[in-house]
Coordinates of C-alpha atoms in Angstrom, one line a residue:
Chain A
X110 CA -36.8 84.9 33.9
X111 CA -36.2 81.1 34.2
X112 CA -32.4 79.5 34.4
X113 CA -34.2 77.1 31.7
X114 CA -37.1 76.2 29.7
X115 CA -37.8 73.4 28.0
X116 CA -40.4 72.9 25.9
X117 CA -41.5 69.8 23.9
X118 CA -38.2 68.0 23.5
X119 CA -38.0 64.5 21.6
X120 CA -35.1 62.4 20.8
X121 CA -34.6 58.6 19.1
X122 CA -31.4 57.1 18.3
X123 CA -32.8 54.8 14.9
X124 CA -36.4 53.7 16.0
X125 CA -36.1 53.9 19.4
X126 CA -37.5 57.0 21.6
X127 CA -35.2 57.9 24.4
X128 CA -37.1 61.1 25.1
X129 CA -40.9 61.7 24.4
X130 CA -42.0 65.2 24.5
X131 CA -40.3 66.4 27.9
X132 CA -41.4 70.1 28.9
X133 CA -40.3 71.7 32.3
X134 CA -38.7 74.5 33.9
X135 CA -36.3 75.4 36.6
X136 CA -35.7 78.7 38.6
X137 CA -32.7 80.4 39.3
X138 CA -30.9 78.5 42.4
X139 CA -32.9 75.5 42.4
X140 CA -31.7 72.3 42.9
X141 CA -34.0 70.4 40.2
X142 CA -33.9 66.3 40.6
X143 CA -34.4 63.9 37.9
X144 CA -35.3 60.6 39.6
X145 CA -35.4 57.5 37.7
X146 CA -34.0 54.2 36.4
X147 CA -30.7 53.6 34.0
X148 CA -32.2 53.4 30.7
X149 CA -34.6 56.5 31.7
X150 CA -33.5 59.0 29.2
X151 CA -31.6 60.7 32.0
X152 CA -28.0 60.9 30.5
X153 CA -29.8 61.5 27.2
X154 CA -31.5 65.0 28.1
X155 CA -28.3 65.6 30.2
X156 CA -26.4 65.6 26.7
X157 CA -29.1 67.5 24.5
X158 CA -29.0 70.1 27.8
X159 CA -24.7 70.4 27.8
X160 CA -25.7 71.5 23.8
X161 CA -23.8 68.1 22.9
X162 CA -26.4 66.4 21.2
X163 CA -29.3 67.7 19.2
X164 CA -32.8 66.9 20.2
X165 CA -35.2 65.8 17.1
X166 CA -37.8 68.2 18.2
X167 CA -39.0 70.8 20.9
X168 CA -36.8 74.2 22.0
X169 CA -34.7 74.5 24.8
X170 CA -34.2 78.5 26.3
X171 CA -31.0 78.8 29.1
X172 CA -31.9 82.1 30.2
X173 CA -32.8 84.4 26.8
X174 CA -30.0 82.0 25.0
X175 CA -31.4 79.4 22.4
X176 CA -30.0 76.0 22.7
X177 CA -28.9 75.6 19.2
X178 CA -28.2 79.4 17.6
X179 CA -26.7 80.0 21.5
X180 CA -24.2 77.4 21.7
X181 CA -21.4 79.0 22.2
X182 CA -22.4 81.0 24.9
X183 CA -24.2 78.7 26.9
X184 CA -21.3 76.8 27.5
X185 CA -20.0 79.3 29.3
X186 CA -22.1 79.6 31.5
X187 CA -22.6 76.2 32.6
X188 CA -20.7 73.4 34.0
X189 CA -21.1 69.8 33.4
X190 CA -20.0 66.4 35.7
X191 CA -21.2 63.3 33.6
X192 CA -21.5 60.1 35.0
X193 CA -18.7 58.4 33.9
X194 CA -15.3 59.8 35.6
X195 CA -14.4 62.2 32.7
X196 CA -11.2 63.9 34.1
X197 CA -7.6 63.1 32.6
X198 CA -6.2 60.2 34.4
X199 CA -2.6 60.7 33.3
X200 CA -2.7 64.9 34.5
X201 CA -2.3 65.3 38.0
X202 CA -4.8 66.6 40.5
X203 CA -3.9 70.0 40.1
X204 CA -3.3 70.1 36.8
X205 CA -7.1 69.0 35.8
X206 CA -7.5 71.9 37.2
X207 CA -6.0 74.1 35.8
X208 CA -6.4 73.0 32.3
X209 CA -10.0 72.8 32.8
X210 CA -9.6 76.4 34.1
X211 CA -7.6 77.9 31.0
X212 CA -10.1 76.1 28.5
X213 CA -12.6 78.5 29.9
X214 CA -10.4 81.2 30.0
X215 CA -10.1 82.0 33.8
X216 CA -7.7 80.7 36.6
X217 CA -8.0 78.6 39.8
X218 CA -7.4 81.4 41.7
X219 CA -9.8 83.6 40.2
X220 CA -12.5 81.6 41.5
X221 CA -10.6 79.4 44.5
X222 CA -14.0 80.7 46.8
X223 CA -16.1 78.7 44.9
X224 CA -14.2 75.2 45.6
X225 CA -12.6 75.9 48.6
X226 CA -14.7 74.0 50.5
X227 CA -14.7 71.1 48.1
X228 CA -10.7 71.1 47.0
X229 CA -9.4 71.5 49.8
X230 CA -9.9 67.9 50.8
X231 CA -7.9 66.9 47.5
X232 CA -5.4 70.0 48.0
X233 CA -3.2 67.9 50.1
X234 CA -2.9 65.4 46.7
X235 CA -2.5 67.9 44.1
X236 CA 0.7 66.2 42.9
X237 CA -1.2 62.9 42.2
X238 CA -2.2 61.4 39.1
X239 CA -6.1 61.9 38.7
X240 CA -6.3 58.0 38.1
X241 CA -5.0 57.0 41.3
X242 CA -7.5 58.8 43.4
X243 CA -10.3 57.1 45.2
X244 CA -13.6 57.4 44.2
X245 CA -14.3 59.9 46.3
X246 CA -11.5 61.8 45.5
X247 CA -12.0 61.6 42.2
X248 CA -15.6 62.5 42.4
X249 CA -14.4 65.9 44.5
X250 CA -12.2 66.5 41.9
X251 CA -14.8 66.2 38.8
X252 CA -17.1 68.8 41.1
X253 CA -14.2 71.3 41.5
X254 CA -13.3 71.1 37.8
X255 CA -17.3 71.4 36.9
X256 CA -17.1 74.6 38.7
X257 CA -13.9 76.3 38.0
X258 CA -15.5 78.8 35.6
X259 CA -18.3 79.8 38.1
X260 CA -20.8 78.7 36.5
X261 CA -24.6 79.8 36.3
X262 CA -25.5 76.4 36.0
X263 CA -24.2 72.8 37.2
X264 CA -25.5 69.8 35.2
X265 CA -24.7 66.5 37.2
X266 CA -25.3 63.3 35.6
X267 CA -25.8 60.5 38.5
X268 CA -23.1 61.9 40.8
X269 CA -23.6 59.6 43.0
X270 CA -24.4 56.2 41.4
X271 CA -22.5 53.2 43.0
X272 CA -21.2 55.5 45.9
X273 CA -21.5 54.2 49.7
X274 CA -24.4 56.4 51.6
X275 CA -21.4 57.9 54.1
X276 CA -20.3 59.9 50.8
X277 CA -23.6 60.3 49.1
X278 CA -24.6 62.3 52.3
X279 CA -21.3 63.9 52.3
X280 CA -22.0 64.8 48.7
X281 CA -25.0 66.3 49.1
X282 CA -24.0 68.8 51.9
X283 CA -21.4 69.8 49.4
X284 CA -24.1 70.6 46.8
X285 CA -26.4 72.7 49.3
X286 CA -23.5 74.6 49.8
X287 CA -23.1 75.5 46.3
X288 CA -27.0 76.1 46.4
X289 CA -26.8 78.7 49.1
X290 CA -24.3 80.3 46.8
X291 CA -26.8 80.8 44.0
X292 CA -26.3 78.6 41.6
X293 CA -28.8 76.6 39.8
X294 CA -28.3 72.7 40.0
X295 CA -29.9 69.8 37.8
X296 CA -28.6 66.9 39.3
X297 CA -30.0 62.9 38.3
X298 CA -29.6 59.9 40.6
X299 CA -31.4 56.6 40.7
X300 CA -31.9 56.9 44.6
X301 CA -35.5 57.9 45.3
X302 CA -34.3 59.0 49.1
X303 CA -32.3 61.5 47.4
X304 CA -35.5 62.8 46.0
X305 CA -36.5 64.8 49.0
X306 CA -32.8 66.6 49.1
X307 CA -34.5 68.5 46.2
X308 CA -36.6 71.6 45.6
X309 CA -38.5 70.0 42.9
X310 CA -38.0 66.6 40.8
X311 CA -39.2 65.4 37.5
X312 CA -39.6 61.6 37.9
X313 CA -38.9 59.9 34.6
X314 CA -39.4 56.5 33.2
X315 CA -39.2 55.1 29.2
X316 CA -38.4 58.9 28.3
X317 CA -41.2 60.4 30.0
X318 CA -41.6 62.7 32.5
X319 CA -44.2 61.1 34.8
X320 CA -44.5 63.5 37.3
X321 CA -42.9 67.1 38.2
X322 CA -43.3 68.4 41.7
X323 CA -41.9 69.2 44.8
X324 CA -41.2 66.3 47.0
X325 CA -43.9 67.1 49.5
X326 CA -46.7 67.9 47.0
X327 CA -45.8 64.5 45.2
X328 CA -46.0 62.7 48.6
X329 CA -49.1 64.5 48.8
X330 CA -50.6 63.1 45.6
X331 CA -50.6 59.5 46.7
X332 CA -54.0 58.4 46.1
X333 CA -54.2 56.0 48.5
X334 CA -53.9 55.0 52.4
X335 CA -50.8 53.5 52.9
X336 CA -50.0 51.0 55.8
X337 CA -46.6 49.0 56.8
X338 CA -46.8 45.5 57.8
X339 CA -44.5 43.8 59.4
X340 CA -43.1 40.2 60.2
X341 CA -39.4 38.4 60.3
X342 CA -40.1 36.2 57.2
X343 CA -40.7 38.4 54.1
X344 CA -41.2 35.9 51.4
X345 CA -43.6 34.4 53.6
X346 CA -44.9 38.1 54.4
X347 CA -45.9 38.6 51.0
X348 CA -47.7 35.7 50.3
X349 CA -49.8 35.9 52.8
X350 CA -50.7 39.7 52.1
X351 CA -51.2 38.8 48.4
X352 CA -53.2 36.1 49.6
X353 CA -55.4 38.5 51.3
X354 CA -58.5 39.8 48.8
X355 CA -58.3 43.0 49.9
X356 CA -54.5 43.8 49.7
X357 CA -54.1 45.9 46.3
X358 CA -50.7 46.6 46.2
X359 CA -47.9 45.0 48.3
X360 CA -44.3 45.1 48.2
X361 CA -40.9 45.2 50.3
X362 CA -39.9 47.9 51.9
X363 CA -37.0 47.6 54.2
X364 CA -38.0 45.4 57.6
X365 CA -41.8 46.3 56.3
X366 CA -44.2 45.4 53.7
X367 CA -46.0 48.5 52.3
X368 CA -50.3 47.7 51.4
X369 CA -52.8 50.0 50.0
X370 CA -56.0 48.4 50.3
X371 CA -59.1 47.5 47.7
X372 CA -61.7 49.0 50.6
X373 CA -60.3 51.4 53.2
X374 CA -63.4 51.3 55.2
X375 CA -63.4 47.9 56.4
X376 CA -62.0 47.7 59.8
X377 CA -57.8 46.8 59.7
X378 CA -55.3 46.6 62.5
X379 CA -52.6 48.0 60.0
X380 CA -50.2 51.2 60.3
X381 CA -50.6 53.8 58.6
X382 CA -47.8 55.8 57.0
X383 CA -47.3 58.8 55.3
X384 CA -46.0 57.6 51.5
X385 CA -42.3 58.5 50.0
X386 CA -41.3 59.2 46.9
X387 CA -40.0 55.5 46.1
X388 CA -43.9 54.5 47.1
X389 CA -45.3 57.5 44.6
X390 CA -42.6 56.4 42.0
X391 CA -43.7 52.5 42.4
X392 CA -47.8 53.7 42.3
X393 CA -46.7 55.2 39.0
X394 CA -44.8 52.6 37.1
X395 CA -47.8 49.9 38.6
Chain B
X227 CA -26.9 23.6 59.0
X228 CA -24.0 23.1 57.3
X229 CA -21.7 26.0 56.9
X230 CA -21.1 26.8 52.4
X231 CA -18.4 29.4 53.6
X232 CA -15.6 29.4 55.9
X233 CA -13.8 32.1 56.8
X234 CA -10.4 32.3 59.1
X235 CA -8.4 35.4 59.4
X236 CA -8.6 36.2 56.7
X237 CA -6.2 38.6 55.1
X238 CA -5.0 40.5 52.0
X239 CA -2.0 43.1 51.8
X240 CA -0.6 44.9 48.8
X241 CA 3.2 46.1 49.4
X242 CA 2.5 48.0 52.8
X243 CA -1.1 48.8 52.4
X244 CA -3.6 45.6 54.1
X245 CA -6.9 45.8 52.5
X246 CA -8.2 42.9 54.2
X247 CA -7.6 42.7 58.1
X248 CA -7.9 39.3 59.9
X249 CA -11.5 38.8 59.0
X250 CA -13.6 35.8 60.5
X251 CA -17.1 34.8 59.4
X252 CA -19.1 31.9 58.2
X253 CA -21.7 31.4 56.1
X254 CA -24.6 28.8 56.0
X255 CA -26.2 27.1 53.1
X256 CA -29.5 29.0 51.7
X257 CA -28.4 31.7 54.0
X258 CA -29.1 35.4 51.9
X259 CA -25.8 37.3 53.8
X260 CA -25.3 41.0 53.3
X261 CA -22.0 41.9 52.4
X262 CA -21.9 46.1 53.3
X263 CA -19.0 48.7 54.1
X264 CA -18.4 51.8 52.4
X265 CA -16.3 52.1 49.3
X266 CA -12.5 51.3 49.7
X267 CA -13.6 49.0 52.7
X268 CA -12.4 46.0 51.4
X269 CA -15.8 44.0 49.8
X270 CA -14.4 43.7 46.4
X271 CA -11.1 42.0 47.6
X272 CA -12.7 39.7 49.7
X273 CA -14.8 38.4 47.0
X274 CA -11.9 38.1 44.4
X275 CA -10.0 35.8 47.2
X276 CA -13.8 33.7 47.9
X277 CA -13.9 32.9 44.2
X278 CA -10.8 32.0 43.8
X279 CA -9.2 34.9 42.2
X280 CA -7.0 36.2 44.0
X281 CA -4.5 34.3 46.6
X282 CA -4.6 35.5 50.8
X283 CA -1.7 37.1 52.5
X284 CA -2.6 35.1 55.6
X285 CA -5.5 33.4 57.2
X286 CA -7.7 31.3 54.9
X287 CA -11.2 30.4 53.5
X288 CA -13.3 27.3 52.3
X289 CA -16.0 27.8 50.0
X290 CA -18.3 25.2 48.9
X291 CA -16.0 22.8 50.8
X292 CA -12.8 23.5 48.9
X293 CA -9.9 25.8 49.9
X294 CA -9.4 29.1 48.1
X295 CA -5.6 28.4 48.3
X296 CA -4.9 25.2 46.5
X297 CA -8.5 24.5 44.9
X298 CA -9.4 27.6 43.1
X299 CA -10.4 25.9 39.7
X300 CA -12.8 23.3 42.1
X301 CA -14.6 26.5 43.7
X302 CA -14.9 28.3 40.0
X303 CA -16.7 25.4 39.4
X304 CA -19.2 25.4 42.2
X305 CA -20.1 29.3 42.0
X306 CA -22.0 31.8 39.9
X307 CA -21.0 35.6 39.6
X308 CA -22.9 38.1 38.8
X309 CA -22.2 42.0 38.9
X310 CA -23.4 45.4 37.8
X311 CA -20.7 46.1 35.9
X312 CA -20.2 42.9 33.5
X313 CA -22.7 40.2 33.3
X314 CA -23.8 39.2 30.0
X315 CA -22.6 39.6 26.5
X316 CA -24.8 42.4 24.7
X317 CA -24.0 41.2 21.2
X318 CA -24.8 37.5 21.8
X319 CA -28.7 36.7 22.0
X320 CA -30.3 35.4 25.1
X321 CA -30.4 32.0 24.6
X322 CA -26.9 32.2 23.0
X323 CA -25.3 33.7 26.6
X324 CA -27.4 31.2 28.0
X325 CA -25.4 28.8 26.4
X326 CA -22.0 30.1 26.3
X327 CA -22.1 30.5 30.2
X328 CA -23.9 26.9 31.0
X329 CA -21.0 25.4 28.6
X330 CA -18.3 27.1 30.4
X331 CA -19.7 25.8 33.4
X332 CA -19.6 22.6 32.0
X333 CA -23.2 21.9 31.5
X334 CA -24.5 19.0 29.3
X335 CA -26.0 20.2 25.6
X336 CA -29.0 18.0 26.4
X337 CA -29.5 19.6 29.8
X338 CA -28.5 23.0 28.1
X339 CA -31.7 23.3 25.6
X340 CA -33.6 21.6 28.4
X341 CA -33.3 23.9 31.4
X342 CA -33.4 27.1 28.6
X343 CA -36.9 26.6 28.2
X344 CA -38.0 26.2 31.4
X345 CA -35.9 28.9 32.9
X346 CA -37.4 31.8 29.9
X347 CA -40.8 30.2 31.1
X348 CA -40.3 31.0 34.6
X349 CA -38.8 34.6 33.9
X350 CA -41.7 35.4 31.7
X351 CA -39.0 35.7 28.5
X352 CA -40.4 33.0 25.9
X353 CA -40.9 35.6 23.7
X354 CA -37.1 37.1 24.1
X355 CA -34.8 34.3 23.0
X356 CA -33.5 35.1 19.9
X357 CA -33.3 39.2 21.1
X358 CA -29.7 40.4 21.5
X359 CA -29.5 41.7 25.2
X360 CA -28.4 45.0 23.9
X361 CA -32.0 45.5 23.2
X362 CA -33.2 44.3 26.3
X363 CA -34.3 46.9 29.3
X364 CA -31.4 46.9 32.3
X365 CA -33.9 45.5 34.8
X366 CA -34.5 41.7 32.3
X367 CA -30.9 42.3 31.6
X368 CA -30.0 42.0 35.4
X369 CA -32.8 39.4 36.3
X370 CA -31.5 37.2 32.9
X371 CA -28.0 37.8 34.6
X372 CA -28.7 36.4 37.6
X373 CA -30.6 33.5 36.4
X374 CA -27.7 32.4 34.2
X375 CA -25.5 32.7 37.3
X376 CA -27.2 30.3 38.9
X377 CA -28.6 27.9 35.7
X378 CA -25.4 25.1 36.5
X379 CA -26.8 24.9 40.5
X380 CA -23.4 26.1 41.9
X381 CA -23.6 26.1 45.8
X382 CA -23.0 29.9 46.2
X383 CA -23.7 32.6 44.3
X384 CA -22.0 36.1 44.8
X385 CA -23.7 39.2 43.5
X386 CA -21.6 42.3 43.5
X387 CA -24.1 45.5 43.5
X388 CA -26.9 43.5 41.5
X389 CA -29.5 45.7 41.6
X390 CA -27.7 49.4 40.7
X391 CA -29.4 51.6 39.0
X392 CA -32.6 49.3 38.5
X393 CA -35.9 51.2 39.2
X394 CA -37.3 50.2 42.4
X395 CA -40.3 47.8 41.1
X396 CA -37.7 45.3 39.7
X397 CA -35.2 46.0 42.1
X398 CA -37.9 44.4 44.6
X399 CA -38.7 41.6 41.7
X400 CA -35.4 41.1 41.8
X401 CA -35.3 40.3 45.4
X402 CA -37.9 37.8 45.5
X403 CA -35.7 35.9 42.5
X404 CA -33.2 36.0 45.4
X405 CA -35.3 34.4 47.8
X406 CA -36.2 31.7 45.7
X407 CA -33.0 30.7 45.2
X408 CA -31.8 30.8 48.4
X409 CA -35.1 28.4 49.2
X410 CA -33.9 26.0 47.2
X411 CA -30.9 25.6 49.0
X412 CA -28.3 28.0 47.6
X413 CA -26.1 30.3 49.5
X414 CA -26.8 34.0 48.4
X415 CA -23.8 36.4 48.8
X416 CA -25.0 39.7 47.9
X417 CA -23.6 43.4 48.1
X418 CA -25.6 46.6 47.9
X419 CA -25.6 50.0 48.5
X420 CA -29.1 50.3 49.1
X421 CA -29.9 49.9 52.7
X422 CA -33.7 48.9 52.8
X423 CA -32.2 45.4 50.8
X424 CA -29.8 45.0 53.8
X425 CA -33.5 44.1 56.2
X426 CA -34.0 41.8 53.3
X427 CA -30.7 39.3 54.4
X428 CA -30.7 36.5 56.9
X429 CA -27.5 38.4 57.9
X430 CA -26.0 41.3 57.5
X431 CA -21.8 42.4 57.8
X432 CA -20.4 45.8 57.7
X433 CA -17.2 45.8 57.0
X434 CA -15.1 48.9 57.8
X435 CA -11.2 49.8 56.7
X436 CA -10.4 46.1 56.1
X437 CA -12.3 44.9 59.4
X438 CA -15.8 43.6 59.9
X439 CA -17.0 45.6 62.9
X440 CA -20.8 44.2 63.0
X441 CA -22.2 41.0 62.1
X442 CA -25.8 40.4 63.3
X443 CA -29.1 39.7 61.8
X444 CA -30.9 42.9 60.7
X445 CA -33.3 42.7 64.2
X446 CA -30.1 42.2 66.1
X447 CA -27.9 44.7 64.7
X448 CA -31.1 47.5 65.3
X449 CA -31.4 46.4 69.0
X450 CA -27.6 46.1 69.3
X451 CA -26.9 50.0 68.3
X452 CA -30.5 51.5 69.6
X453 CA -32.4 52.0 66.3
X454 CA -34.4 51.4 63.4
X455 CA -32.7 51.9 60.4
X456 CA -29.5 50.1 59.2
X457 CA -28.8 53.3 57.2
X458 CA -28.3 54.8 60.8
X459 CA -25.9 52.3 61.9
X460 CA -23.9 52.3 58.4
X461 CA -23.7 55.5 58.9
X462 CA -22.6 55.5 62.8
X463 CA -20.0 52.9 61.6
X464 CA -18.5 53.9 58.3
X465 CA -18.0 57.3 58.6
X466 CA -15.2 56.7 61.4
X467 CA -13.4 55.0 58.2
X468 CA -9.8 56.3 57.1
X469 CA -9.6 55.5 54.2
X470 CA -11.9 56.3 51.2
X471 CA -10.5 54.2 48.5
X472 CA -11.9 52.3 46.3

């Protein structure tokens, strides 16, 4: 059986479409990426899939459990970190915890294995108001409180949006632990190099789902040879390879410009590359 | 070339705790500088003390000529600001935070309705000026917000994480709006998180617990530390920090 199914789901707040028709599935254990831009549709099928919004049409399946007649019981069996720091600011570190224990009828100890790993860089601060930790902190915290209950599955909204790339790798360590542990992750981010940290990702743009793959298989769809170009002056880089009749595509990419050419067989002195998933995702919104 | 910001030992405590430590730099006109450390490092507080918001514990700074200590209202004057976080007002309509900001800034009316026009030409947004910028996507949103930052021609322009969140084909539009700027002569202070935009400054800084610990064009700082990414040397450099804050 599948952790989830989704099938069909559609959702407009007044005339505009935030979702449009999204279908997919995710195993047990997989860590399942949605990769795209704020105003994606992201935090939107985040909310329908946390049962705290109602989509306008399609069915959603968490195991056997329907997503509306279910409710109850699905969220118990999930846990939730949205983007925005949702933890009591005025509770100490220790005492997020536990309340967000007792609402779901268990206790920190109960299921201290679980977090160890994550807590125990907060345990020495326990006594400390949630809203003077650091971001970091306070991001640790919001996972350990997400996963108090042990659950089957961990929804994270953009966990790492606005974070410094020491933490985001630092992050995502602490999430392969928990995926070695079983449990099944769907986790959003607007970094495409976070992509490949996946087993599979959806990539989603205007409330479509433009793609659903596994990162390799998606690098493997690019339709195109790809080549990196390089030079010191980059605005000056790019006009010249726009200039150039038989440049297709051609944009920035770090100390490189990334080309695809019109005709592939005329003779170039180019590199090629193999593509990434920021390359595939720009190919798709072209 | 003449040098927009000056930096000399710099520094910023709060009670026992320095955020800023003794930190040196200048900064050219047109030059695009990268502004990068992890969070807690210390970016945001330097900023708040380069425009004029916040007062030094020791050391000091000119920016556009004028010293943060005694002529903060001068450099207000002679900036623009832009962030992730607050940039335009959603219920006001495009032209109408066009306006709002380019008074504030002291801007002529004449000039105002003038400059409007041709800067919606330029951004492809004729068709946009009486929308509210709640309804616009985040990626106009950002570009609009930038533009209006620099509509009064300040000398400097800070950008605080500009391109967050944005998807990666007007994250890179966004970037050549940058260079334009900085071609016509104004100085481009930008943070980021994303490290392939660090290759896109003239320079880049890495500031670490309070202290800049590189300060090299992107070639340099590669040959400097032996390889090809800056996410590499971020990496190498930041994750010796202490402190985590933010």
């Amino acid at each position: 059986m599948k952790a989830l199914t989704i099938n069909n789901i559609s959702k407009s707040y007044k005339k505009k479409a935030a979702l449009k028709n999204i279908s997919f599935e995710v195993d047990k254990g997989e860590i399942f990426g949605i990769i795209g831009p704020d105003g994606a549709g992201k935090t939107t099928l985040f909310r329908i899939l946390t049962t705290l919004l109602l989509p306008d049409s399609g069915e959603i399946k968490v195991g056997n459990l329907d997503i509306v007649k279910d409710y109850k019981k699905i969220r118990e069996i999930f846990g939730y970190m949205p983007g925005r720091f949702s933890l009591y600011h005025d509770l100490t570190v220790a005492e997020n915890l536990e309340f967000f224990a007792s609402v779901f009828s268990t206790t920190v100890e109960d299921n201290y294995d679980l977090i160890k790993d994550i807590y125990s860089h907060i345990e020495p601060f326990k006594k400390r108001k949630a809203g003077a930790l650091s971001g970091g902190m306070k991001q640790k915290l919001a996972l350990s409180c997400a996963l108090i209950h042990k659950p089957q599955i961990l929804y994270l909204d953009e966990p790492t949006t606005g974070v410094d790339p020491v933490s985001r790798k630092e992050f995502w360590q602490m999430l392969k632990n928990l995926h070695n542990q079983g449990i099944t992750i769907i986790v959003s981010t607007p970094y495409m190099d976070e992509a490949v940290l996946c087993d599979r990702i959806a990539l989603i743009n205007n409330g479509e789902f433009l793609d659903i793959d596994t990162p390799e298989n998606l690098i493997k769809k690019f339709p195109k040879k790809l080549y990196a170009v390089e030079g010191d002056n980059m605005p000056k880089l790019l006009k010249e390879l726009r200039d150039n009749e038989n440049v297709y595509s051609c944009y920035s990419f770090g100390d490189s410009c990334h080309i695809t050419l019109k005709d592939e067989t005329l003779p170039n002195n180019y590199k090629e590359i193999t593509p990434t998933i920021e390359d595939y995702f720009i190919l798709l919104l072209k | 070339m003449e040098n927009v910001i000056v930096v000399n030992n710099l520094t910023k405590k709060f009670g026992h705790f320095t955020a800023v430590d003794n930190i040196s730099f200048e900064v050219k006109k047109g030059e695009i500088f990268g502004f990068l450390g992890a969070n807690g490092a210390g970016k945001t507080t330097v900023i708040r003390m380069l425009c004029g918001l916040s007062r030094p514990s020791a050391g000091n700074a000119t920016v556009a000529g004028f010293d943060i200590r005694h002529q903060s209202e001068k450099i207000k004057a002679n900036i623009g600001y832009m962030s992730q976080k607050f940039s335009l007002y959603e219920d006001l309509k495009v032209w109408e935070n066009i306006k709002l900001f380019a008074g504030i800034y002291g801007m002529k009316k004449k000039d105002i309705a003038l400059k409007t026009d041709i800067l919606l030409e330029e951004l492809g947004f004729q068709d946009e000026k009486q929308t509210l910028v709640s309804a616009l996507p985040l990626g106009w949103k950002q570009k609009l917000a930038f533009s209006v930052a620099i509509f009064h021609n300040p000398k400097v322009v800070f950008l605080d994480e500009p391109t967050g969140g944005v998807d990666p084909v007007v994250r890179r539009q966004f970037w050549e709006l940058i260079y334009k700027t900085a071609e016509k002569g104004i100085t481009v202070f930008v943070t980021t998180h994303y490290m392939d935009e660090a290759e896109y400054c003239d320079r880049v800084s890495i500031m670490v617990d309070g202290r800049i610990e590189a300060l090299e064009t992107p070639k340099a700082l590669k040959e400097k530390f032996a390889s090809n990414s800056i996410d590499d040397i971020f990496y190498q450099l930041a994750r010796n920090a202490k402190r985590t804050d933010d």
